[in-house]
Tab-separated table of C-alpha atoms in Angstrom:
chain	number	residue	atom	x	y	z
A	222	MET	CA	-141.941	36.318	167.249
A	223	ALA	CA	-140.954	32.595	167.685
A	224	TYR	CA	-137.186	33.493	168.577
A	225	PRO	CA	-134.870	30.531	168.706
A	226	PRO	CA	-134.265	29.387	172.411
A	227	GLY	CA	-131.688	31.098	174.225
A	228	GLN	CA	-130.952	33.660	177.311
A	229	THR	CA	-130.446	37.158	177.515
A	230	THR	CA	-126.990	38.353	179.533
A	231	GLU	CA	-129.047	38.569	182.490
A	232	GLU	CA	-130.067	34.860	182.059
A	233	TYR	CA	-133.833	35.346	181.335
A	234	GLU	CA	-135.338	33.530	178.582
A	235	VAL	CA	-134.609	35.516	175.602
A	236	GLN	CA	-138.121	36.462	174.462
A	237	PHE	CA	-139.281	36.986	178.101
A	238	GLY	CA	-136.483	39.113	178.937
A	239	THR	CA	-136.683	41.384	175.710
A	240	ASN	CA	-140.672	41.693	175.800
A	241	HIS	CA	-141.326	41.624	179.440
A	242	ILE	CA	-138.534	42.382	181.423
A	243	GLY	CA	-137.104	45.218	179.311
A	244	HIS	CA	-140.485	46.863	179.184
A	245	SER	CA	-141.126	46.447	182.632
A	246	LEU	CA	-137.503	48.311	183.443
A	247	LEU	CA	-138.305	51.026	181.197
A	248	THR	CA	-141.371	51.685	182.520
A	249	LYS	CA	-140.434	51.692	185.942
A	250	LYS	CA	-137.439	53.855	185.378
A	251	LEU	CA	-140.233	56.370	183.630
A	252	LEU	CA	-142.423	56.031	186.863
A	253	PRO	CA	-141.271	59.207	188.611
A	254	LEU	CA	-141.704	61.248	185.764
A	255	LEU	CA	-145.193	59.765	184.692
A	256	THR	CA	-146.648	59.936	188.175
A	257	ARG	CA	-145.302	63.459	188.797
A	258	THR	CA	-146.704	64.359	185.423
A	259	ALA	CA	-150.194	62.663	186.413
A	260	SER	CA	-150.771	64.663	189.646
A	261	SER	CA	-149.557	67.902	188.124
A	262	SER	CA	-153.027	68.852	186.829
A	263	PRO	CA	-156.290	67.057	187.276
A	264	ARG	CA	-156.785	67.248	183.363
A	265	SER	CA	-153.412	65.467	182.751
A	266	ASP	CA	-153.462	62.156	180.765
A	267	VAL	CA	-150.603	60.139	180.998
A	268	ARG	CA	-150.892	56.649	179.479
A	269	VAL	CA	-148.492	53.300	179.084
A	270	VAL	CA	-149.605	51.306	175.920
A	271	SER	CA	-148.130	47.737	175.753
A	272	VAL	CA	-148.319	46.053	172.485
A	273	SER	CA	-149.343	42.552	173.313
A	274	SER	CA	-151.105	40.006	170.893
A	275	VAL	CA	-153.961	37.627	170.414
A	276	ALA	CA	-150.729	35.027	170.595
A	277	HIS	CA	-151.028	35.457	174.525
A	278	LYS	CA	-153.832	32.536	174.118
A	279	PHE	CA	-150.985	30.350	173.083
A	280	SER	CA	-149.284	30.530	176.388
A	281	PRO	CA	-148.727	27.399	178.669
A	282	SER	CA	-152.164	26.307	180.392
A	283	GLY	CA	-151.072	27.214	183.588
A	284	GLY	CA	-150.036	30.850	182.784
A	285	ILE	CA	-146.924	32.543	183.579
A	286	GLN	CA	-144.458	29.768	184.734
A	287	LEU	CA	-142.105	31.722	187.093
A	288	ASP	CA	-139.577	28.600	187.228
A	289	THR	CA	-138.727	29.006	183.396
A	290	LEU	CA	-138.039	32.490	182.974
A	291	LYS	CA	-134.258	32.378	184.050
A	292	SER	CA	-133.583	29.518	181.833
A	293	THR	CA	-133.844	28.718	177.935
A	294	ALA	CA	-137.093	27.391	178.657
A	295	SER	CA	-136.369	24.123	177.064
A	296	GLY	CA	-139.438	22.419	177.991
A	297	MET	CA	-141.418	24.936	175.978
A	298	SER	CA	-141.791	25.512	172.115
A	299	ASN	CA	-140.977	28.889	170.738
A	300	ASN	CA	-144.539	29.520	170.246
A	301	ASP	CA	-145.481	28.713	173.679
A	302	CYS	CA	-142.443	31.195	174.857
A	303	TYR	CA	-144.030	33.908	172.517
A	304	GLY	CA	-147.615	33.303	173.986
A	305	HIS	CA	-145.927	33.503	177.324
A	306	ASN	CA	-144.330	36.760	177.183
A	307	LYS	CA	-147.632	38.330	175.313
A	308	LEU	CA	-149.513	37.232	178.539
A	309	ALA	CA	-147.053	38.856	180.636
A	310	ASN	CA	-147.405	42.249	178.769
A	311	ILE	CA	-151.135	41.969	179.591
A	312	LEU	CA	-150.762	41.009	183.135
A	313	PHE	CA	-148.357	43.571	183.641
A	314	ILE	CA	-150.393	46.329	182.367
A	315	ARG	CA	-153.305	45.176	184.768
A	316	GLY	CA	-150.754	45.374	187.567
A	317	LEU	CA	-149.598	48.981	186.608
A	318	ALA	CA	-153.243	50.012	186.560
A	319	THR	CA	-153.766	48.605	190.047
A	320	HIS	CA	-150.694	50.002	191.427
A	321	HIS	CA	-150.727	53.188	189.717
A	322	SER	CA	-154.420	53.965	189.331
A	323	GLU	CA	-153.302	57.809	188.323
A	324	ILE	CA	-152.028	56.617	185.051
A	325	ILE	CA	-153.832	55.022	182.238
A	326	ALA	CA	-152.299	51.503	181.161
A	327	ALA	CA	-153.643	49.682	178.367
A	328	SER	CA	-152.529	46.544	176.348
A	329	ILE	CA	-153.176	46.021	172.833
A	330	HIS	CA	-153.333	43.580	170.070
A	331	PRO	CA	-152.262	45.529	166.658
A	332	GLY	CA	-153.773	42.824	164.629
A	333	THR	CA	-152.089	40.543	162.083
A	334	VAL	CA	-149.866	42.905	160.764
A	335	LYS	CA	-147.601	42.384	157.553
A	336	THR	CA	-143.908	43.059	158.892
A	337	ASP	CA	-140.644	41.431	158.917
A	338	LEU	CA	-141.442	40.119	162.209
A	339	GLN	CA	-143.084	36.730	161.011
A	340	LYS	CA	-139.681	36.191	159.302
A	341	SER	CA	-138.199	35.226	162.478
A	342	ASN	CA	-138.917	31.626	162.194
A	343	ASP	CA	-137.880	28.524	164.304
A	344	GLY	CA	-139.031	26.398	161.378
A	345	SER	CA	-142.043	25.122	163.087
A	346	TRP	CA	-144.828	24.110	160.743
A	347	MET	CA	-147.361	26.140	162.520
A	348	ILE	CA	-145.631	29.270	162.009
A	349	ASN	CA	-144.631	28.849	158.501
A	350	VAL	CA	-148.363	28.221	157.411
A	351	PHE	CA	-149.197	31.408	159.315
A	352	GLN	CA	-146.464	33.197	157.509
A	353	LYS	CA	-147.028	31.917	154.132
A	354	VAL	CA	-150.800	31.564	153.719
A	355	VAL	CA	-152.569	33.363	156.751
A	356	VAL	CA	-150.726	36.643	156.919
A	357	PRO	CA	-150.845	37.254	153.075
A	358	LEU	CA	-154.580	36.330	153.392
A	359	ILE	CA	-155.740	38.691	156.823
A	360	GLY	CA	-152.783	40.632	157.451
A	361	ILE	CA	-153.061	44.239	157.547
A	362	SER	CA	-150.804	47.213	156.535
A	363	VAL	CA	-148.329	48.714	159.239
A	364	GLU	CA	-150.340	51.793	159.012
A	365	GLU	CA	-153.786	49.721	159.767
A	366	GLY	CA	-151.983	48.114	162.623
A	367	ALA	CA	-150.762	51.406	164.309
A	368	LYS	CA	-154.336	52.352	164.795
A	369	SER	CA	-154.826	50.387	167.800
A	370	GLN	CA	-151.715	51.876	169.547
A	371	LEU	CA	-152.728	55.551	168.615
A	372	TRP	CA	-156.371	54.965	169.785
A	373	ALA	CA	-155.011	53.622	173.228
A	374	ALA	CA	-152.733	56.429	173.599
A	375	THR	CA	-155.074	59.095	172.422
A	376	ALA	CA	-159.111	57.950	172.879
A	377	LYS	CA	-161.314	59.167	175.544
A	378	GLY	CA	-162.769	56.413	177.488
A	379	VAL	CA	-159.861	53.626	177.556
A	380	GLN	CA	-160.186	51.756	180.603
A	381	SER	CA	-156.872	51.322	182.479
A	382	GLY	CA	-155.704	47.900	182.934
A	383	GLU	CA	-157.840	46.431	180.087
A	384	TYR	CA	-156.788	44.588	176.916
A	385	TYR	CA	-157.924	45.929	173.497
A	386	VAL	CA	-158.234	44.207	170.068
A	387	PRO	CA	-158.511	46.113	166.896
A	388	VAL	CA	-159.611	48.859	167.139
A	389	GLY	CA	-160.503	49.802	171.051
A	390	VAL	CA	-162.658	46.344	171.571
A	391	SER	CA	-162.306	45.004	174.992
A	392	GLY	CA	-163.390	41.945	176.428
A	393	GLU	CA	-161.262	39.599	174.145
A	394	GLY	CA	-158.248	38.357	176.352
A	395	SER	CA	-157.824	35.164	177.645
A	396	GLN	CA	-158.980	33.689	181.136
A	397	LEU	CA	-155.481	33.575	182.112
A	398	SER	CA	-155.011	37.476	181.131
A	399	LYS	CA	-157.887	38.241	183.436
A	400	ASP	CA	-156.439	36.438	186.170
A	401	LYS	CA	-156.071	38.920	189.424
A	402	ALA	CA	-153.816	36.291	191.277
A	403	LEU	CA	-151.647	35.612	188.229
A	404	ALA	CA	-151.201	39.298	187.624
A	405	ARG	CA	-150.336	40.059	191.481
A	406	LYS	CA	-147.802	37.162	191.107
A	407	LEU	CA	-146.418	38.309	188.232
A	408	TRP	CA	-146.023	41.864	189.433
A	409	ASP	CA	-144.337	40.790	192.501
A	410	TRP	CA	-141.871	38.653	190.940
A	411	THR	CA	-140.913	41.394	188.288
A	412	GLU	CA	-140.609	44.070	191.059
A	413	THR	CA	-138.225	41.636	192.874
A	414	GLU	CA	-136.156	41.034	189.691
A	415	LEU	CA	-135.846	44.758	188.790
A	416	GLU	CA	-134.946	45.981	192.216
A	417	SER	CA	-130.860	45.149	191.209
A	418	TYR	CA	-131.512	47.329	187.956
A	419	ILE	CA	-132.966	50.654	189.730
A	420	GLY	CA	-130.308	52.695	190.955
């Protein structure tokens, strides 16, 4: 969360490389097993759950900015970068649901969970206030935060492609998170980027 500027060894902006490219690659490598399992029985229930965040609403106004993804994104604040990759998590799940209807794919916001994640701070006053004032006041335990993931992974009625806030509430995503053209653009870009890693 709000990690200092940098790049992965593959030259992606560090937060985007970690939170989107890495997760997408893992999902893509698991897809043959997931699709085989889903088709093995009409009662199979194969799911992919992505942990996003309400912080996706802090992504830049134009949504996913593809020209910043193979850079340090120096024109964006660390908070913008975090929002950027959390938006990508939601859009990727929407794309996965579109391209693989045999799998239930959902993204969730776990809530404001009291963990050490908030300790990684770039020194921005906004993050400091959030960590020192907001999280202690409204933050929930790790056990409470896990309920959203568990719900999305096990509950009946989870809608594939949907973004949920605690616990199981849909319809709370930003307009950008519902943008089908943006989801398609990110999906296509990600597929191209991952080609060299799939062997």
